[in-house]
């Protein structure tokens, strides 16, 4: 993409309303715009990040055997009356009447609707297990939305729903999502620790929140230090192998980790002092096993092997891609701006033309831009007629992993400069060497 | 994808409520499920089609220089009061109050919001032209939603918005979308004819609807027969070359074509009899030039070359991917089911195992499944223990372009069968020959 033809509205001033660094940086870098309290437009740079996050979430859901569908945003109130949650949900539910005065709502979550879909089609235990997910916009009418997309009212959520014939099989479905979540966050450069959690309005008796540590986290969390060094599960794990999936889960549940609601001070105090981590945390995922909480009242039953009807055992599994965009920034930035991991970066390489209008520099930039683009590297080419200082500041702010800087002086000696945004390391290379390094990196 | 692990709830009976063939087939094939009047869940097979349609729309928008962002579904009422459309829009607008009694709405379209974004950031004519689009769910509270996703209340729309310094430049932006639309529909196997159209609630003085002819179309249309043979514009058209873009548009406006609202019976009657086409049509896209209709009241102004403020000239450009899924079925089906064009097919190849449990057949199927999947072919493998007749009926119903049929009898002679869904042609081939044919087709 050529910056002269892109829409990247960088703000010069730091917006005053933003309380946390991710919110500030997303506004300054032209990633998001608030349209009203807790409701944001995703500007082009932000949308690229959001889509990369969603793509990783989707890949790991698919790998674990979940199947994607897409439910509508608007739901009928009747479904929520069936489960008994319509009145319970309170003011966070955005209630709507249509032109015929029918009660509807903007979905805050989809347990009821997916149960309705399940019961409409599935009749036999032979069709289980089943895990269906979607990535769709949700709305929760928070009384005081804040922190930008970290805690917005309209937000993107991946929510998966598992259906099983009994509790044991449902446990395996839960474990599969547990493992998929570990892989999902690791691929985004995050160290997320599963912590025993309260089940809240979803219900059930087993639940984990996946928490990343960050000083701006919304809640206090407690865990064993060793979690920070645990390796994520490998890509080739066999999700059908119950024992090996259980092995991963056991390992990640072997040490102390809990949110403040579930904190057991005595157990935590028993840890060696140098193993205690007490910190602020950001929730980036939440999984639940709730048994027959929805299938019972909503009559989601199948015929078991003995021909008798059984209410299915369910779980639900949420990740918020829009919140993750902010969480990743909280975990990875410096004074100059964001620092995107390769897997999430809106573009891989920022190409900086230091003298637009200089025939040799323009030609060298265009050549690198074309070649690297053709090699599958996402390029943002700053071809604007701007001062070098402003261009460097923009590139550091938006945090692309690699900067490729082309100016008349270096080029006279056949050289360009490459800067690694994270380490700050700079190399002087020929354009061909730069091409080779960048394409080798991308292949890795 | 193995069918035994997929979620493809085929209905045995034809749903009675469905009035048109696309609605019937989408329900029967488990592509969509109605959650309430005019509101649908997209089941896995349907979502794959919807995503393929959106991907083509996106590619052609990007090729024409439009830039993707994503606006929220919920909009503040104030914006619509600024443009004067809040009261005008009537009962089709889904109006909502949040917990603080603020007036909001579920966006039926986004002229106001994109104008707000534009005016927040763009100050100079140097930043023009600009075309921003998004693909987002919209809601129009139709009094009588019908025909499934052809005329639903919650629907997916790609809407693009162009901003230009003057009418002449805005005309070029309009022309670019005109050309992009021709390419978009052609890539989906549709012959869409641009017809002079009424501007309705969007406003403005120039508008075209893109119409495909189908006996179930919602309106009567009139055009010159030659349009049906026009070739779409090439992929390498230079969108910056005003003359060549104008040339394409002129060609596609050279003959008579109009919807019933804009029909000029006298002009139509003057055509030779064998050139007259009068038929039912389905609108698949609609583009508008509306000048300063939104920029004036909403103060979307930039500094022109002479330093004076100018209200920008705008256009908007809509395509509904959810409606297109139905329109493509209306245009391409037979008595046995849907017939997807390659570009839109949810899977390219349906692999049918005629004798699950037969070691040789299972092994041959798995080998083909693995090899073809690795070669980038989207495979649906029917590995269920079902009668061949049921498997054939399912494959014909869901309309994948190619069926690859493996049974014990053929395999004993080293052969599998390949069936082309559209032509019905069958070939007997070795597995290697089938692999080569299918991978060559996909590369083409």
CSV table of C-alpha atoms in Angstrom, one decimal, chain B residues 151-427:
chain,number,residue,atom,x,y,z
B,151,UNK,CA,-35.0,-9.6,1.3
B,152,UNK,CA,-34.1,-10.0,4.9
B,153,UNK,CA,-34.0,-7.4,7.7
B,154,UNK,CA,-30.5,-8.1,8.9
B,155,UNK,CA,-28.3,-8.3,5.8
B,156,UNK,CA,-24.6,-8.0,4.9
B,157,UNK,CA,-23.7,-5.0,2.8
B,158,UNK,CA,-20.6,-3.7,1.2
B,159,UNK,CA,-21.0,0.1,1.1
B,160,UNK,CA,-18.3,2.3,-0.3
B,161,UNK,CA,-18.3,6.1,-0.1
B,162,UNK,CA,-16.3,8.4,-2.4
B,163,UNK,CA,-15.1,11.9,-1.7
B,164,UNK,CA,-13.9,14.3,-4.4
B,165,UNK,CA,-13.1,18.0,-4.8
B,166,UNK,CA,-15.5,18.6,-7.6
B,167,UNK,CA,-18.2,17.0,-9.8
B,168,UNK,CA,-15.8,16.0,-12.6
B,169,UNK,CA,-13.5,14.2,-10.3
B,170,UNK,CA,-16.5,12.6,-8.5
B,171,UNK,CA,-17.7,11.3,-11.9
B,172,UNK,CA,-14.4,9.5,-12.3
B,173,UNK,CA,-14.9,7.9,-8.8
B,174,UNK,CA,-18.4,6.9,-9.8
B,175,UNK,CA,-17.0,5.4,-13.0
B,176,UNK,CA,-14.4,3.4,-11.2
B,177,UNK,CA,-17.0,1.8,-9.0
B,178,UNK,CA,-19.2,1.2,-12.1
B,179,UNK,CA,-16.3,-0.8,-13.7
B,180,UNK,CA,-15.4,-2.6,-10.4
B,181,UNK,CA,-19.1,-3.7,-10.1
B,182,UNK,CA,-19.1,-5.1,-13.7
B,183,UNK,CA,-16.0,-7.1,-12.8
B,184,UNK,CA,-17.3,-8.2,-9.4
B,185,UNK,CA,-20.5,-9.7,-10.8
B,186,UNK,CA,-18.8,-11.3,-13.8
B,187,UNK,CA,-16.4,-13.1,-11.5
B,188,UNK,CA,-19.4,-14.6,-9.8
B,189,UNK,CA,-20.7,-16.0,-13.1
B,190,UNK,CA,-23.5,-13.3,-13.3
B,191,UNK,CA,-24.5,-11.2,-16.2
B,192,UNK,CA,-25.4,-7.9,-14.4
B,193,UNK,CA,-26.7,-5.0,-16.5
B,194,UNK,CA,-26.3,-1.5,-15.2
B,195,UNK,CA,-29.7,0.3,-15.5
B,196,UNK,CA,-30.6,3.9,-15.0
B,197,UNK,CA,-32.3,3.9,-11.6
B,198,UNK,CA,-34.2,6.0,-9.2
B,199,UNK,CA,-32.2,7.4,-6.3
B,200,UNK,CA,-34.7,6.9,-3.6
B,201,UNK,CA,-33.8,7.8,0.0
B,202,UNK,CA,-30.1,8.1,-0.7
B,203,UNK,CA,-30.7,11.1,-3.0
B,204,UNK,CA,-28.7,12.6,-5.8
B,205,UNK,CA,-29.1,12.9,-9.6
B,206,UNK,CA,-27.2,9.9,-11.0
B,207,UNK,CA,-27.7,6.3,-10.2
B,208,UNK,CA,-27.4,2.9,-11.7
B,209,UNK,CA,-28.8,-0.4,-10.5
B,210,UNK,CA,-27.0,-3.5,-11.5
B,211,UNK,CA,-29.6,-6.1,-12.4
B,212,UNK,CA,-29.5,-9.8,-13.3
B,213,UNK,CA,-32.3,-11.3,-15.2
B,214,UNK,CA,-34.2,-14.0,-13.4
B,215,UNK,CA,-37.8,-15.1,-13.6
B,216,UNK,CA,-38.2,-14.6,-9.8
B,217,UNK,CA,-36.9,-11.1,-9.9
B,218,UNK,CA,-38.7,-8.5,-7.8
B,219,UNK,CA,-39.2,-5.9,-10.6
B,220,UNK,CA,-39.7,-5.6,-14.3
B,221,UNK,CA,-36.8,-4.4,-16.3
B,222,UNK,CA,-36.2,-3.4,-20.0
B,223,UNK,CA,-33.0,-3.6,-21.9
B,224,UNK,CA,-31.3,-4.2,-25.2
B,225,UNK,CA,-30.4,-7.8,-25.9
B,226,UNK,CA,-26.8,-7.1,-26.8
B,227,UNK,CA,-26.0,-6.4,-23.1
B,228,UNK,CA,-26.3,-10.1,-22.5
B,229,UNK,CA,-23.2,-10.7,-24.6
B,230,UNK,CA,-21.0,-7.8,-23.5
B,231,UNK,CA,-17.6,-8.9,-22.1
B,232,UNK,CA,-16.6,-7.6,-18.7
B,233,UNK,CA,-13.7,-5.1,-18.3
B,234,UNK,CA,-10.3,-6.8,-18.0
B,235,UNK,CA,-8.4,-7.2,-14.7
B,236,UNK,CA,-5.6,-5.0,-15.8
B,237,UNK,CA,-7.7,-1.9,-16.6
B,238,UNK,CA,-5.8,1.2,-15.3
B,239,UNK,CA,-8.3,2.8,-12.9
B,240,UNK,CA,-6.2,6.0,-12.9
B,241,UNK,CA,-6.8,6.4,-16.6
B,242,UNK,CA,-9.9,8.5,-16.7
B,243,UNK,CA,-10.5,8.1,-20.5
B,244,UNK,CA,-10.2,4.3,-20.5
B,245,UNK,CA,-12.5,4.0,-17.4
B,246,UNK,CA,-15.0,6.4,-19.1
B,247,UNK,CA,-14.8,4.3,-22.2
B,248,UNK,CA,-16.0,1.2,-20.4
B,249,UNK,CA,-18.8,3.1,-18.8
B,250,UNK,CA,-19.9,4.7,-22.1
B,251,UNK,CA,-20.0,1.3,-23.7
B,252,UNK,CA,-22.2,0.0,-21.0
B,253,UNK,CA,-24.5,3.0,-21.2
B,254,UNK,CA,-24.7,3.0,-25.0
B,255,UNK,CA,-27.8,0.8,-25.3
B,256,UNK,CA,-31.2,1.1,-23.7
B,257,UNK,CA,-31.6,-0.3,-20.1
B,258,UNK,CA,-33.9,0.8,-17.4
B,259,UNK,CA,-35.9,-0.4,-14.4
B,260,UNK,CA,-39.6,0.1,-14.5
B,261,UNK,CA,-39.5,3.3,-12.4
B,262,UNK,CA,-37.2,4.9,-15.0
B,263,UNK,CA,-38.7,3.1,-18.1
B,264,UNK,CA,-39.1,5.2,-21.2
B,265,UNK,CA,-41.6,3.2,-23.2
B,266,UNK,CA,-41.1,5.3,-26.3
B,267,UNK,CA,-37.3,4.8,-26.4
B,268,UNK,CA,-37.7,1.1,-25.8
B,269,UNK,CA,-40.3,0.7,-28.5
B,270,UNK,CA,-37.9,2.3,-31.0
B,271,UNK,CA,-35.6,-0.7,-30.6
B,272,UNK,CA,-35.8,-3.5,-33.2
B,273,UNK,CA,-38.1,-6.2,-32.0
B,274,UNK,CA,-35.4,-8.9,-31.7
B,275,UNK,CA,-33.3,-6.5,-29.5
B,276,UNK,CA,-36.0,-6.0,-26.9
B,277,UNK,CA,-35.6,-7.7,-23.6
B,278,UNK,CA,-38.4,-7.2,-21.1
B,279,UNK,CA,-37.9,-9.5,-18.1
B,280,UNK,CA,-37.9,-9.8,-14.4
B,281,UNK,CA,-34.7,-8.6,-12.7
B,282,UNK,CA,-32.9,-8.9,-9.3
B,283,UNK,CA,-31.0,-5.9,-8.1
B,284,UNK,CA,-27.5,-7.0,-7.0
B,285,UNK,CA,-25.8,-3.6,-6.7
B,286,UNK,CA,-26.8,0.1,-6.6
B,287,UNK,CA,-24.5,3.1,-7.1
B,288,UNK,CA,-25.2,6.8,-6.5
B,289,UNK,CA,-23.7,10.2,-7.1
B,290,UNK,CA,-25.3,12.7,-4.8
B,291,UNK,CA,-22.9,15.7,-4.9
B,292,UNK,CA,-23.0,17.7,-1.7
B,293,UNK,CA,-26.2,16.3,-0.3
B,294,UNK,CA,-24.4,15.1,2.9
B,295,UNK,CA,-21.3,17.3,2.9
B,296,UNK,CA,-23.2,20.5,2.9
B,297,UNK,CA,-25.4,20.0,6.0
B,298,UNK,CA,-22.7,18.0,7.8
B,299,UNK,CA,-19.9,20.5,6.9
B,300,UNK,CA,-17.6,18.1,5.3
B,301,UNK,CA,-15.3,20.6,3.7
B,302,UNK,CA,-11.7,20.8,2.5
B,303,UNK,CA,-9.4,23.6,1.5
B,304,UNK,CA,-9.2,23.8,-2.2
B,305,UNK,CA,-6.1,24.7,-4.2
B,306,UNK,CA,-7.0,28.4,-3.8
B,307,UNK,CA,-7.3,28.1,0.0
B,308,UNK,CA,-11.1,28.4,0.0
B,309,UNK,CA,-13.3,25.8,1.7
B,310,UNK,CA,-15.2,23.5,-0.6
B,311,UNK,CA,-17.9,21.0,0.3
B,312,UNK,CA,-16.8,17.7,-1.1
B,313,UNK,CA,-18.7,15.8,-3.7
B,314,UNK,CA,-19.9,12.3,-2.7
B,315,UNK,CA,-21.2,9.1,-4.0
B,316,UNK,CA,-22.1,5.8,-2.4
B,317,UNK,CA,-21.9,2.3,-3.8
B,318,UNK,CA,-23.7,-0.8,-2.4
B,319,UNK,CA,-23.5,-4.5,-2.9
B,320,UNK,CA,-25.3,-7.0,-0.7
B,321,UNK,CA,-23.2,-10.2,-0.3
B,322,UNK,CA,-26.0,-12.0,1.6
B,323,UNK,CA,-28.6,-11.2,-1.1
B,324,UNK,CA,-26.0,-12.2,-3.8
B,325,UNK,CA,-25.8,-15.7,-2.4
B,326,UNK,CA,-29.5,-16.1,-3.2
B,327,UNK,CA,-29.3,-14.3,-6.5
B,328,UNK,CA,-26.5,-16.6,-7.7
B,329,UNK,CA,-28.7,-19.6,-6.9
B,330,UNK,CA,-31.7,-18.1,-8.7
B,331,UNK,CA,-29.4,-17.8,-11.7
B,332,UNK,CA,-27.8,-21.2,-11.4
B,333,UNK,CA,-29.6,-24.3,-10.3
B,334,UNK,CA,-31.6,-27.2,-11.7
B,335,UNK,CA,-34.2,-29.6,-10.3
B,336,UNK,CA,-31.6,-31.5,-8.3
B,337,UNK,CA,-30.2,-28.5,-6.5
B,338,UNK,CA,-27.7,-25.6,-6.7
B,339,UNK,CA,-24.9,-25.3,-9.2
B,340,UNK,CA,-22.1,-23.1,-7.8
B,341,UNK,CA,-19.7,-21.3,-10.1
B,342,UNK,CA,-16.1,-22.3,-9.2
B,343,UNK,CA,-15.4,-18.9,-7.8
B,344,UNK,CA,-18.2,-19.1,-5.2
B,345,UNK,CA,-18.5,-22.8,-4.5
B,346,UNK,CA,-18.3,-23.6,-0.8
B,347,UNK,CA,-16.0,-26.5,-1.7
B,348,UNK,CA,-14.5,-27.3,-5.1
B,349,UNK,CA,-14.8,-31.0,-5.0
B,350,UNK,CA,-17.1,-33.4,-3.3
B,351,UNK,CA,-15.4,-36.7,-2.7
B,352,UNK,CA,-17.9,-39.6,-2.4
B,353,UNK,CA,-16.9,-42.8,-0.7
B,354,UNK,CA,-19.4,-45.4,-1.9
B,355,UNK,CA,-18.4,-48.1,0.6
B,356,UNK,CA,-17.1,-46.8,3.9
B,357,UNK,CA,-15.4,-49.6,5.7
B,358,UNK,CA,-13.9,-51.2,2.6
B,359,UNK,CA,-10.2,-50.9,3.2
B,360,UNK,CA,-9.2,-50.2,-0.4
B,361,UNK,CA,-11.9,-47.6,-1.0
B,362,UNK,CA,-11.2,-45.9,2.3
B,363,UNK,CA,-7.5,-45.8,1.5
B,364,UNK,CA,-8.0,-44.5,-2.0
B,365,UNK,CA,-10.4,-41.8,-0.7
B,366,UNK,CA,-8.0,-40.7,2.1
B,367,UNK,CA,-5.1,-40.5,-0.3
B,368,UNK,CA,-7.1,-38.3,-2.8
B,369,UNK,CA,-8.4,-36.2,0.1
B,370,UNK,CA,-5.0,-35.6,1.5
B,371,UNK,CA,-3.3,-34.9,-1.8
B,372,UNK,CA,-6.0,-32.6,-3.2
B,373,UNK,CA,-6.3,-30.7,0.1
B,374,UNK,CA,-2.5,-30.2,0.1
B,375,UNK,CA,-2.7,-28.9,-3.4
B,376,UNK,CA,-5.1,-26.2,-2.2
B,377,UNK,CA,-8.3,-27.7,-3.3
B,378,UNK,CA,-11.2,-27.2,-0.9
B,379,UNK,CA,-12.5,-30.7,-0.4
B,380,UNK,CA,-15.7,-32.0,1.2
B,381,UNK,CA,-15.3,-35.7,1.8
B,382,UNK,CA,-18.5,-37.7,2.4
B,383,UNK,CA,-17.1,-40.4,4.7
B,384,UNK,CA,-20.5,-41.2,6.3
B,385,UNK,CA,-21.9,-44.6,6.4
B,386,UNK,CA,-24.9,-43.9,4.1
B,387,UNK,CA,-26.5,-45.3,1.0
B,388,UNK,CA,-24.9,-44.1,-2.3
B,389,UNK,CA,-28.2,-42.7,-3.4
B,390,UNK,CA,-28.4,-40.4,-0.4
B,391,UNK,CA,-24.8,-39.3,-1.0
B,392,UNK,CA,-25.4,-38.5,-4.6
B,393,UNK,CA,-28.5,-36.5,-3.8
B,394,UNK,CA,-26.7,-34.5,-1.2
B,395,UNK,CA,-23.8,-33.7,-3.5
B,396,UNK,CA,-26.2,-32.6,-6.3
B,397,UNK,CA,-28.2,-30.5,-3.8
B,398,UNK,CA,-25.2,-28.6,-2.5
B,399,UNK,CA,-23.9,-28.1,-6.0
B,400,UNK,CA,-20.2,-28.4,-5.7
B,401,UNK,CA,-18.6,-28.0,-9.2
B,402,UNK,CA,-16.9,-31.5,-9.2
B,403,UNK,CA,-17.9,-34.8,-7.7
B,404,UNK,CA,-15.2,-37.5,-7.3
B,405,UNK,CA,-16.8,-40.9,-6.8
B,406,UNK,CA,-14.8,-43.8,-5.4
B,407,UNK,CA,-16.3,-47.3,-5.2
B,408,UNK,CA,-15.0,-50.9,-4.9
B,409,UNK,CA,-16.0,-51.9,-8.5
B,410,UNK,CA,-14.2,-49.1,-10.3
B,411,UNK,CA,-11.3,-49.2,-7.9
B,412,UNK,CA,-10.7,-52.9,-8.7
B,413,UNK,CA,-9.9,-51.7,-12.2
B,414,UNK,CA,-7.9,-48.7,-10.9
B,415,UNK,CA,-10.6,-46.2,-11.7
B,416,UNK,CA,-12.6,-43.5,-10.1
B,417,UNK,CA,-15.5,-41.5,-11.5
B,418,UNK,CA,-15.5,-37.7,-11.9
B,419,UNK,CA,-18.8,-35.9,-12.5
B,420,UNK,CA,-19.2,-32.3,-13.5
B,421,UNK,CA,-22.2,-30.9,-11.7
B,422,UNK,CA,-23.1,-28.3,-14.2
B,423,UNK,CA,-22.8,-30.3,-17.4
B,424,UNK,CA,-23.6,-33.7,-15.8
B,425,UNK,CA,-20.6,-35.1,-17.8
B,426,UNK,CA,-18.9,-38.1,-16.3
B,427,UNK,CA,-15.4,-39.4,-16.8
